[in-house]
Amino acid sequence: MEAADLGLWSVPLAIFAGAIRVSTPFLFVSLGECLTERSGRINLGLEGTLVMGAMSAYAISYLTGSPWLGVLVAGVVGSGFGFLHAIICNMPRVNDIALGIALMLFGTGLAFFLGKDFIQPQAPNLPAIPFGWWSDISQIRSALDINVLFIIGVLLTPAIAFFLKRTRSGMILRTVGDSEDAARAMGFSVARVRMLATMAGGFLAGVGGSFLSLYYPGSWSEGLSSGQGITAVALVIFARWNPLYCFYASLLFGGAGALGPALQAVGITSGYYLLNAAPYILTLVIMIAASSSSRRLAGAPGELSVTR
Amino acid sequence: MIKSERILSGIEAFALPLLALTVSMFLFGIFVMLAGANPGEVFALMYKGAFGTSFSIQNTLQRAAPLILAALCTALPAHLGMVIIGGEGALVMGGLASVAAALALPDGTTPLILQTVMVLTGMAAGGFWIGLSGALRHYRGVNETISSLLLTYIAIAILNHMVSGPMRDPASLNKPSTMPIGDENMIGTLPGMDVHWGLVFGIVFCIITYILMYRTTFGFAARMVGGNARAAAISGLPVGRLLIVTCVIAGAATGLAGAIEVAAVHGAANAPLAAGYGYTGILIAFLARQNPLAVIPVAILLGGIDASGGLLQRRLDLPDATVFVLQGIIFVVILASETLFGRFKIFKPKEAA
């Protein structure tokens, strides 16, 4: 299997492969945050949850030899952080945005503290499925090595959309997010629904973090996350709180994030750092275009503090 | 009666954060115990590393200077009900712009003029950066918390780009850096101390902004917007102008911190400029209940915690992230303690009973 000379074709190929790789954590965090925000609460702490998830997944995978157990533990740790966010926010007069920032700092600090011993050793990584077996060109084969978590995320997207739209629990969650008063009048516990939604969101964000340390880049380090958690929160606003749009937006952000490395691989290195900022610039531009000072965003949950 | 109410609520604003701080220390003690260290030893070392010797006090004050200014970035807009968390970005932009300005001046410019130009461009750049968040919020309804954080990531990318590309000093090999501003142009230290003038800038900025927020019509109007933006708009206040001007002042404070970090510590702009002062500043602002004067002692306290990290690492072999854990615990507990305000009868005037 020789590496064929693909010339400039390697750029779109690398962006395609990179988009799938880079978008996976975005996808999980944004799906999780979508659930949380639909219940009327915003959790900015998912950045910390992501880093905690990455650290704990790597540590468990290294200690037990099972990366899937690592993914599970990352999810459980993530829902623990979600639980913390939820019980504190359920107390009166506590600001969910500020608490999210606090948990972001706490989560990253804790992960750096506990993860010190796991920076060097190599833990077993998650597998990929070789969809490119039919091709003779090694670049295409490696581009079509799709990681399993991405596939799970793809399956999860319609499942969450179905849950929100068609099930009774999803309806309760949306009611709580749109009007606390209506939800109370119907006899639902606002605090409990939000707690479950935030814990589910934390679980998915933790799993998203496990992808970073167990697949790509595939090892634990302190510079692992470069703000994916926070970008994903903004991405949910861009996706208008719709799981399907979250999926497309994640791919778009993944592609934007893959642009810098893809161009670097073919020798275009100038502006590397600026290209790395592409997802943030894109988020900002989209938020400017999508927001308006005079009306609320279409599809925004009524109780959500960021859109008020 | 009004007066005693004010005093009591003042005591409450002081006592509850103090209580939260004590609870945080207790939780942190349990945490280090689980990590296998002796809490008593940790606290003793932290005190020693922060305030124990004259060296450590100066080290603490040195760190407090940028923290004071960075905290204003969150504290001032909070009076208008905004949560700005982009201090790190304003600091980076201020530092970078001040270097660009210093390098653009002709050779032979006197140090005083050069430093003045650096300080002013740093303030302008930081003010622009946070002002952008304020303007986006007012004109486009973009959430200022998220936009200011995104602007921080963009600012750090710009810093890395400029430092490793267009503005790179060819002599800086391993650690990409801009050209140095020159030793003779560095801001000096306070007489008799090893602390640079940044501390004085920070304290003066806090006093001025305190007066602005609590003793002028501008501040009254700004706080009215924070109380109820719609009512303020209906009563004819220029809400947008108040919002943006406050953001510009807040950003200018933090941009000044960046310029001082360059002119008094690093001597050039490079990646260590983004040292996390902006994030600690958010915590300080909340701990100080957004009061510019309270920012000063809280920043010195947090600067001390920061400064003691190295000692904990060397003596007890604890990771350098230990202080981040403590900061995180303090932050979470402080926010949770918000729920206690107004719950205790002892802080209510007697007459109400």
XYZ file of C-alpha atoms in Angstrom:
661
model
C 0.000 0.000 0.000
C 1.862 3.058 -1.232
C 0.980 6.586 -0.271
C -0.184 7.967 -3.593
C 0.569 11.564 -4.504
C -2.821 13.205 -4.325
C -1.571 16.776 -4.710
C -4.086 19.353 -3.554
C -6.791 16.685 -3.329
C -5.264 15.743 -0.020
C -6.593 18.996 1.461
C -10.339 18.245 1.102
C -9.637 14.646 2.107
C -7.823 15.800 5.229
C -10.616 18.247 5.999
C -13.181 15.454 5.609
C -11.261 13.129 7.915
C -10.476 15.983 10.294
C -14.088 17.148 10.341
C -15.231 13.751 11.589
C -12.420 13.548 14.136
C -12.674 17.106 15.417
C -16.465 17.188 15.378
C -16.992 14.167 17.648
C -16.394 15.999 20.964
C -18.414 18.970 19.648
C -21.248 16.591 18.790
C -21.419 14.968 22.229
C -21.077 18.188 24.197
C -23.612 20.016 22.058
C -26.167 17.192 22.228
C -25.764 17.142 26.007
C -25.993 20.901 26.308
C -29.010 20.846 23.997
C -30.858 18.649 26.527
C -29.794 20.891 29.425
C -30.705 24.144 27.684
C -34.047 22.757 26.554
C -34.870 22.371 30.255
C -34.256 26.108 30.702
C -30.800 26.084 32.198
C -27.379 26.749 30.722
C -24.307 24.857 31.932
C -21.119 26.678 30.918
C -19.194 24.242 33.112
C -19.175 21.624 30.355
C -15.669 22.776 29.443
C -14.521 21.559 32.864
C -16.648 18.424 32.506
C -15.003 17.701 29.159
C -11.515 17.944 30.643
C -12.499 15.849 33.674
C -14.007 13.265 31.315
C -10.844 13.166 29.234
C -8.666 12.690 32.308
C -10.800 10.050 34.024
C -11.349 8.061 30.820
C -7.624 7.956 30.185
C -6.805 7.010 33.771
C -9.389 4.194 33.841
C -8.329 2.905 30.440
C -4.716 2.856 31.586
C -5.467 1.200 34.924
C -7.953 -1.421 33.706
C -6.896 -1.808 30.069
C -10.452 -1.255 28.895
C -11.071 1.988 26.989
C -14.847 1.396 27.002
C -14.870 1.270 30.780
C -12.998 4.587 30.588
C -15.756 6.058 28.406
C -18.386 4.888 30.881
C -16.557 6.303 33.883
C -16.033 9.600 32.026
C -19.783 9.761 31.528
C -20.479 9.005 35.182
C -17.963 11.635 36.334
C -19.600 14.071 33.899
C -23.046 13.435 35.304
C -21.560 13.943 38.785
C -20.509 17.426 37.698
C -23.945 17.936 36.190
C -25.463 16.920 39.528
C -23.288 19.458 41.357
C -24.318 22.205 38.942
C -27.966 21.249 39.288
C -28.220 21.079 43.093
C -26.442 24.408 43.543
C -28.504 26.091 40.805
C -31.687 24.723 42.319
C -31.066 26.936 45.342
C -32.676 30.366 44.987
C -30.640 33.384 43.804
C -27.796 31.342 42.320
C -26.759 32.429 38.819
C -26.380 29.442 36.475
C -23.972 31.246 34.119
C -21.575 32.269 36.901
C -21.724 28.836 38.508
C -20.890 27.304 35.138
C -17.718 29.409 34.961
C -16.832 28.325 38.510
C -17.299 24.653 37.664
C -15.253 25.150 34.506
C -12.310 26.353 36.613
C -12.904 23.694 39.267
C -13.183 20.856 36.734
C -10.020 21.795 34.837
C -8.119 22.345 38.100
C -9.226 18.995 39.506
C -8.404 17.200 36.257
C -4.902 18.705 36.175
C -4.403 17.754 39.819
C -5.563 14.157 39.504
C -4.149 13.675 36.013
C -0.534 14.519 36.856
C 0.473 10.830 37.022
C -1.174 9.917 33.723
C 0.634 12.346 31.432
C 3.421 9.928 30.515
C 2.031 6.365 30.267
C 0.239 5.136 27.146
C -3.314 3.878 27.682
C -5.213 1.616 25.261
C -7.217 3.717 22.799
C -10.680 3.360 21.305
C -11.009 1.363 18.079
C -11.956 2.704 14.638
C -13.946 0.941 11.942
C -12.080 0.744 8.595
C -14.735 1.840 6.105
C -11.995 2.381 3.534
C -11.131 -1.307 3.012
C -12.157 -1.114 -0.647
C -9.560 1.479 -1.585
C -5.929 0.992 -2.523
C -4.895 4.500 -1.593
C -3.627 4.723 1.961
C -4.807 8.318 2.492
C -8.373 7.345 1.623
C -8.185 4.334 3.900
C -6.976 6.391 6.810
C -9.549 9.107 6.110
C -12.303 6.482 6.222
C -11.192 4.999 9.524
C -14.268 6.212 11.361
C -14.155 6.152 15.149
C -16.889 4.258 16.963
C -17.892 7.186 19.180
C -18.707 9.262 16.098
C -21.035 6.515 14.905
C -22.673 6.380 18.335
C -23.105 10.157 18.162
C -24.690 9.875 14.712
C -27.182 7.334 16.059
C -27.786 9.358 19.200
C -28.761 12.502 17.270
C -32.121 11.260 15.901
C -32.728 9.412 19.176
C -32.482 12.649 21.162
C -34.549 14.493 18.574
C -37.213 11.776 18.877
C -37.022 11.895 22.672
C -37.568 15.654 22.758
C -40.294 15.735 20.161
C -42.269 12.554 20.546
C -42.005 11.190 24.068
C -43.832 12.200 27.217
C -40.590 12.770 29.140
C -39.304 14.972 26.330
C -42.506 16.955 26.427
C -42.148 17.467 30.199
C -38.545 18.608 29.703
C -39.571 21.150 27.077
C -42.445 22.406 29.225
C -40.086 23.042 32.122
C -37.746 24.870 29.748
C -40.456 27.043 28.245
C -42.427 28.013 31.307
C -41.749 27.166 34.911
C -45.225 28.281 35.872
C -46.916 26.031 33.340
C -44.778 23.095 34.435
C -45.645 23.676 38.094
C -49.302 24.036 37.287
C -49.160 20.634 35.597
C -47.537 19.172 38.697
C -44.004 18.581 37.423
C -40.996 19.204 39.636
C -38.950 21.868 37.853
C -35.896 21.208 40.031
C -35.936 17.461 39.423
C -36.404 17.696 35.662
C -33.564 20.207 35.371
C -31.344 18.059 37.546
C -31.889 15.029 35.302
C -31.384 17.127 32.151
C -28.147 18.646 33.490
C -26.862 15.224 34.581
C -27.628 13.750 31.155
C -25.848 16.712 29.574
C -22.863 16.178 31.841
C -22.775 12.473 30.955
C -22.562 13.236 27.230
C -19.944 15.954 27.782
C -17.845 13.487 29.789
C -18.068 10.975 26.947
C -17.061 13.746 24.547
C -14.014 14.344 26.723
C -13.094 10.646 26.650
C -12.866 10.905 22.871
C -10.119 13.526 23.199
C -7.877 11.402 25.393
C -8.742 7.980 23.973
C -8.964 8.605 20.232
C -7.810 11.950 18.965
C -5.256 13.282 19.930
C -5.333 10.016 21.909
C -3.403 10.824 25.057
C -3.966 12.887 28.168
C -2.240 16.250 28.515
C -3.132 19.539 30.157
C -3.468 21.374 26.874
C -5.908 18.764 25.561
C -9.009 20.910 25.318
C -8.779 24.261 23.628
C -12.214 25.479 24.522
C -14.290 22.847 22.692
C -16.624 22.664 25.674
C -17.433 26.357 25.582
C -17.621 26.497 21.782
C -20.122 23.654 21.887
C -22.335 25.657 24.244
C -22.361 28.526 21.746
C -22.933 25.992 18.988
C -26.221 24.933 20.572
C -27.466 28.513 20.310
C -26.380 28.566 16.659
C -28.194 25.236 16.162
C -31.374 26.736 17.589
C -31.678 24.028 20.262
C -32.360 21.386 17.594
C -30.359 18.114 17.895
C -30.236 17.611 14.123
C -28.821 21.080 13.589
C -26.352 20.372 16.410
C -25.057 17.508 14.296
C -24.601 19.641 11.169
C -23.081 22.488 13.183
C -20.614 20.083 14.810
C -19.493 18.872 11.384
C -19.100 22.462 10.213
C -17.055 23.360 13.295
C -15.022 20.195 12.949
C -14.245 21.098 9.349
C -13.253 24.621 10.380
C -11.036 23.209 13.101
C -9.404 20.775 10.672
C -8.561 23.523 8.188
C -5.314 24.629 9.868
C -3.725 21.162 10.249
C -4.879 20.132 6.747
C -3.184 23.107 5.127
C -0.123 22.638 7.307
C 0.199 19.067 6.023
C 0.590 20.315 2.441
C 3.095 22.950 3.476
C 0.937 26.033 3.950
C 2.006 27.084 7.434
C 1.504 30.838 7.476
C -1.480 31.852 9.541
C -1.596 28.485 11.309
C -2.655 30.010 14.614
C -5.219 32.227 12.968
C -6.738 29.222 11.197
C -6.904 27.458 14.557
C -9.106 30.289 15.728
C -11.494 29.646 12.817
C -14.144 27.832 14.932
C -14.279 30.719 17.416
C -14.469 33.354 14.707
C -17.149 31.298 12.981
C -19.142 31.001 16.223
C -18.943 34.717 16.847
C -19.935 35.647 13.290
C -22.844 33.228 13.411
C -24.022 34.543 16.771
C -23.877 38.097 15.447
C -25.846 37.086 12.375
C -28.372 34.963 14.247
C -29.110 37.232 17.206
C -31.194 40.332 17.307
C -31.548 43.025 19.908
C -35.256 43.468 19.406
C -36.661 39.927 19.442
C -35.914 36.622 21.051
C -34.242 33.889 19.049
C -36.613 31.542 17.284
C -36.762 28.213 19.080
C -35.205 29.500 22.281
C -36.523 27.890 25.470
C -38.531 30.530 27.327
C -36.747 30.151 30.653
C -33.197 30.274 29.266
C -31.203 33.106 30.836
C -28.737 33.716 27.990
C -31.379 34.653 25.470
C -33.334 36.990 27.694
C -33.284 53.290 60.598
C -32.162 53.391 56.959
C -28.646 53.856 58.206
C -28.615 50.835 60.504
C -30.060 48.797 57.642
C -27.166 49.864 55.460
C -24.597 49.008 58.081
C -26.172 45.618 58.693
C -26.275 44.761 54.995
C -22.648 45.914 54.822
C -21.741 43.480 57.590
C -23.691 40.788 55.775
C -21.779 41.476 52.537
C -18.567 41.036 54.486
C -19.510 38.152 56.775
C -21.064 35.788 54.232
C -18.071 35.732 51.827
C -15.843 35.245 54.885
C -17.998 32.305 55.935
C -17.828 30.915 52.398
C -14.059 31.299 52.420
C -13.829 29.387 55.703
C -16.037 26.601 54.353
C -13.884 26.444 51.189
C -10.726 26.152 53.265
C -12.335 23.342 55.235
C -13.324 21.481 52.034
C -9.861 22.056 50.618
C -8.379 20.646 53.834
C -10.397 17.464 53.332
C -9.283 17.369 49.707
C -5.554 17.557 50.456
C -6.035 14.990 53.229
C -7.526 12.596 50.666
C -4.562 13.389 48.430
C -2.306 12.185 51.241
C -0.998 15.492 52.602
C -1.328 16.947 56.078
C -3.829 19.859 55.908
C -2.142 21.707 58.763
C 1.172 21.558 56.980
C -0.444 22.696 53.719
C -2.072 25.725 55.340
C 1.127 26.648 57.183
C 3.108 26.455 53.937
C 0.480 28.444 52.065
C 0.654 31.191 54.643
C 4.432 31.154 54.491
C 4.457 31.200 50.692
C 1.949 34.018 50.529
C 2.641 36.332 53.451
C 5.268 34.668 55.662
C 8.450 36.450 54.575
C 9.124 39.847 53.066
C 10.098 38.072 49.841
C 6.807 36.213 49.687
C 4.808 39.364 50.482
C 6.482 41.157 47.582
C 5.883 38.143 45.338
C 2.214 38.191 46.363
C 1.854 41.924 45.696
C 3.597 41.500 42.353
C 0.925 38.993 41.317
C -1.900 41.026 42.853
C -1.247 43.978 40.505
C -2.566 42.396 37.275
C -5.252 40.530 39.245
C -6.723 43.782 40.625
C -7.030 45.230 37.127
C -8.286 41.979 35.591
C -10.992 41.701 38.265
C -12.392 45.105 37.249
C -13.101 43.614 33.824
C -15.828 41.469 35.389
C -16.731 43.699 38.345
C -17.661 46.911 36.505
C -19.998 45.468 33.834
C -21.637 43.408 36.609
C -23.146 46.646 37.922
C -25.187 46.745 34.720
C -26.186 43.103 35.036
C -23.616 41.805 32.557
C -21.391 38.771 33.102
C -18.152 39.496 31.204
C -15.526 36.766 31.424
C -13.137 37.909 28.703
C -10.493 39.571 30.889
C -7.766 37.257 29.645
C -8.394 38.427 26.066
C -8.329 42.116 26.979
C -5.092 41.585 28.914
C -3.462 39.834 25.969
C -4.612 42.453 23.461
C -3.452 45.252 25.755
C -0.021 43.700 26.121
C 0.366 43.001 22.420
C -0.807 46.461 21.336
C 1.454 48.185 23.846
C 4.491 46.342 22.468
C 3.516 47.181 18.901
C 3.234 50.844 19.854
C 6.540 50.841 21.750
C 8.362 49.244 18.821
C 6.841 51.715 16.369
C 8.246 54.728 18.235
C 11.498 56.158 16.832
C 14.779 55.320 18.563
C 15.725 57.774 21.251
C 12.230 58.292 22.618
C 12.538 59.002 26.324
C 11.418 56.122 28.564
C 8.659 58.191 30.167
C 7.033 59.024 26.828
C 7.435 55.437 25.652
C 5.833 54.081 28.823
C 2.979 56.584 28.569
C 2.326 55.548 24.979
C 2.418 51.866 25.991
C -0.031 52.377 28.838
C -2.432 54.364 26.662
C -2.382 51.935 23.727
C -2.763 49.015 26.106
C -5.827 50.637 27.635
C -7.232 51.501 24.212
C -6.782 47.948 22.912
C -8.291 46.324 26.012
C -11.131 48.845 26.011
C -11.858 48.111 22.376
C -11.863 44.350 22.974
C -14.400 44.371 25.838
C -16.262 47.321 24.320
C -16.868 45.022 21.361
C -18.668 42.567 23.659
C -20.754 45.407 25.080
C -21.605 46.757 21.633
C -22.534 43.306 20.339
C -24.800 42.848 23.317
C -26.496 46.188 22.822
C -26.793 46.344 19.043
C -27.196 42.664 18.186
C -28.374 41.052 21.412
C -25.389 38.677 21.425
C -24.835 37.166 24.870
C -21.840 38.992 26.362
C -20.589 36.048 28.425
C -20.079 33.813 25.416
C -18.883 36.569 23.077
C -16.265 37.770 25.572
C -14.960 34.238 26.028
C -14.812 33.635 22.271
C -12.970 36.954 21.908
C -10.456 35.651 24.462
C -9.684 32.586 22.366
C -9.389 34.803 19.301
C -7.077 37.216 21.171
C -4.779 34.368 22.224
C -4.687 33.115 18.624
C -3.763 36.626 17.441
C -1.018 36.777 20.086
C 0.414 33.406 18.990
C 0.185 34.416 15.350
C 1.928 37.774 15.806
C 4.571 36.412 18.151
C 5.521 33.474 15.949
C 5.096 35.300 12.646
C 4.961 38.990 11.726
C 6.342 40.371 15.001
C 8.784 37.605 15.861
C 12.225 38.511 17.098
C 14.559 36.289 15.016
C 16.797 35.944 18.073
C 14.068 34.218 20.112
C 14.456 30.589 19.064
C 12.824 28.261 21.575
C 10.353 30.696 23.016
C 8.900 32.844 20.221
C 8.733 36.429 21.361
C 8.470 39.936 19.948
C 11.452 42.286 19.937
C 12.153 43.472 23.495
C 11.211 47.038 24.401
C 14.667 47.519 25.919
C 15.830 47.373 29.543
C 16.104 51.144 29.855
C 12.392 51.461 29.001
C 11.081 49.026 31.604
C 8.748 50.322 34.331
C 10.707 50.294 37.581
C 9.874 49.194 41.099
C 8.381 51.160 43.951
C 11.003 52.865 46.125
C 12.373 50.478 48.753
C 10.462 47.462 47.436
C 10.706 44.811 44.787
C 7.154 45.469 43.617
C 6.609 47.321 40.339
C 4.405 50.370 39.853
C 1.554 48.270 38.486
C 0.210 47.837 42.007
C -0.259 51.598 42.357
C -1.954 51.787 38.949
C -4.317 49.029 40.051
C -5.241 50.635 43.363
C -5.766 54.061 41.764
C -7.953 52.495 39.059
C -10.070 50.788 41.746
C -10.571 54.020 43.691
C -11.512 55.979 40.564
C -13.972 53.355 39.359
C -15.466 53.052 42.852
C -16.143 56.784 42.868
C -17.487 56.544 39.318
C -19.876 53.729 40.182
C -21.093 54.877 43.621
C -20.644 58.654 43.757
C -21.545 59.997 40.292
C -24.706 60.245 38.213
C -23.076 58.006 35.609
C -22.671 55.269 38.212
C -26.182 55.765 39.532
C -27.590 55.453 36.033
C -25.415 52.406 35.349
C -26.584 50.649 38.499
C -30.163 51.511 37.611
C -29.695 49.672 34.301
C -28.403 46.717 36.318
C -31.489 46.821 38.518
C -34.012 46.926 35.716
C -32.851 47.667 32.185
C -36.357 48.184 30.841
C -37.317 50.655 33.549
C -34.051 52.511 32.987
C -34.741 52.755 29.254
C -38.299 53.961 29.846
C -37.093 56.661 32.215
C -34.920 57.958 29.380
C -31.485 56.675 30.336
C -29.094 56.030 27.424
C -28.819 52.308 28.213
C -26.647 51.445 25.222
C -24.146 54.207 25.914
C -23.886 53.284 29.619
C -23.406 49.640 28.687
C -20.679 50.250 26.132
C -18.830 52.948 28.090
C -18.688 50.705 31.172
C -17.377 47.817 29.080
C -14.728 50.084 27.558
C -13.575 51.243 31.020
C -13.516 47.647 32.257
C -11.528 46.509 29.231
C -9.172 49.491 29.551
C -8.353 48.446 33.129
C -7.433 44.973 31.966
C -5.602 46.195 28.876
C -3.549 48.332 31.251
C -2.690 45.157 33.178
C -1.392 43.647 29.939
C 0.692 46.723 29.116
C 2.180 46.684 32.632
C 2.936 42.969 32.489
C 4.918 43.674 29.323
C 6.569 46.893 30.470
C 7.425 45.753 34.005
C 7.783 41.954 33.885
C 8.278 40.303 30.491
C 9.905 43.118 28.500
C 8.315 41.715 25.324
C 5.066 40.067 24.286
C 5.071 36.265 24.256
C 2.824 33.317 25.086
C 3.277 33.584 28.915
C 1.295 36.825 28.718
C -1.800 34.585 28.811
C -0.991 33.327 32.305
C -4.572 32.981 33.495
C -4.819 36.309 35.377
C -8.018 37.005 33.482
C -9.700 33.854 34.806
C -8.589 34.405 38.410
C -9.891 37.963 37.983
C -13.425 36.617 37.426
C -13.233 34.771 40.748
C -11.925 37.872 42.527
C -14.756 39.997 41.174
C -17.378 37.576 42.482
C -15.609 37.160 45.826
C -15.479 40.963 46.185
C -19.192 41.104 45.350
C -18.257 43.270 42.341
C -17.185 46.169 44.574
C -14.063 47.867 43.114
C -12.654 48.724 46.550
C -13.145 45.197 47.900
C -11.307 43.937 44.821
C -7.988 45.180 46.248
C -7.761 42.999 49.417
C -9.362 40.005 47.663
C -6.838 40.241 44.810
C -3.981 40.337 47.332
C -5.421 37.244 49.035
C -5.766 35.375 45.732
C -2.347 36.614 44.622
C -1.043 35.034 47.809
C -2.718 31.706 47.061
C -1.208 31.894 43.561
C 2.222 32.689 44.948
C 2.160 29.806 47.432
C 1.650 27.224 44.658
C 5.349 26.899 43.972
C 6.183 26.225 47.618
C 3.500 23.507 47.884
C 4.972 21.864 44.806
C 8.547 21.940 46.067
C 7.972 20.995 49.700
C 5.011 18.610 49.623
C 5.295 17.352 46.058
C 1.703 18.417 45.379
C 0.916 19.211 41.712
C 0.972 22.882 40.730
C -2.737 22.540 39.949
C -3.433 22.386 43.718
C -4.072 26.126 43.804
C -6.493 25.808 40.866
C -8.450 23.241 42.868
C -8.588 25.624 45.831
C -9.656 28.503 43.583
C -12.326 26.296 42.023
C -13.676 25.253 45.433
C -13.753 28.881 46.635
C -15.568 29.967 43.479
C -18.235 27.259 43.715
C -18.841 27.835 47.440
C -18.983 31.630 47.023
C -21.685 31.336 44.371
C -23.607 28.813 46.426
C -23.454 31.236 49.386
C -25.385 33.818 47.329
C -28.477 31.900 48.281
C -27.903 32.770 51.969
C -28.235 36.531 51.468
C -31.276 37.855 53.254
C -31.899 34.527 54.986
C -30.395 35.396 58.371
C -32.456 37.385 60.870
C -29.371 38.877 62.587
C -28.666 40.958 59.461
C -32.182 42.462 59.509
C -32.927 45.684 61.393
C -34.580 45.040 64.788
C -37.515 47.306 64.123
C -38.897 44.906 61.520
C -39.702 42.349 64.224
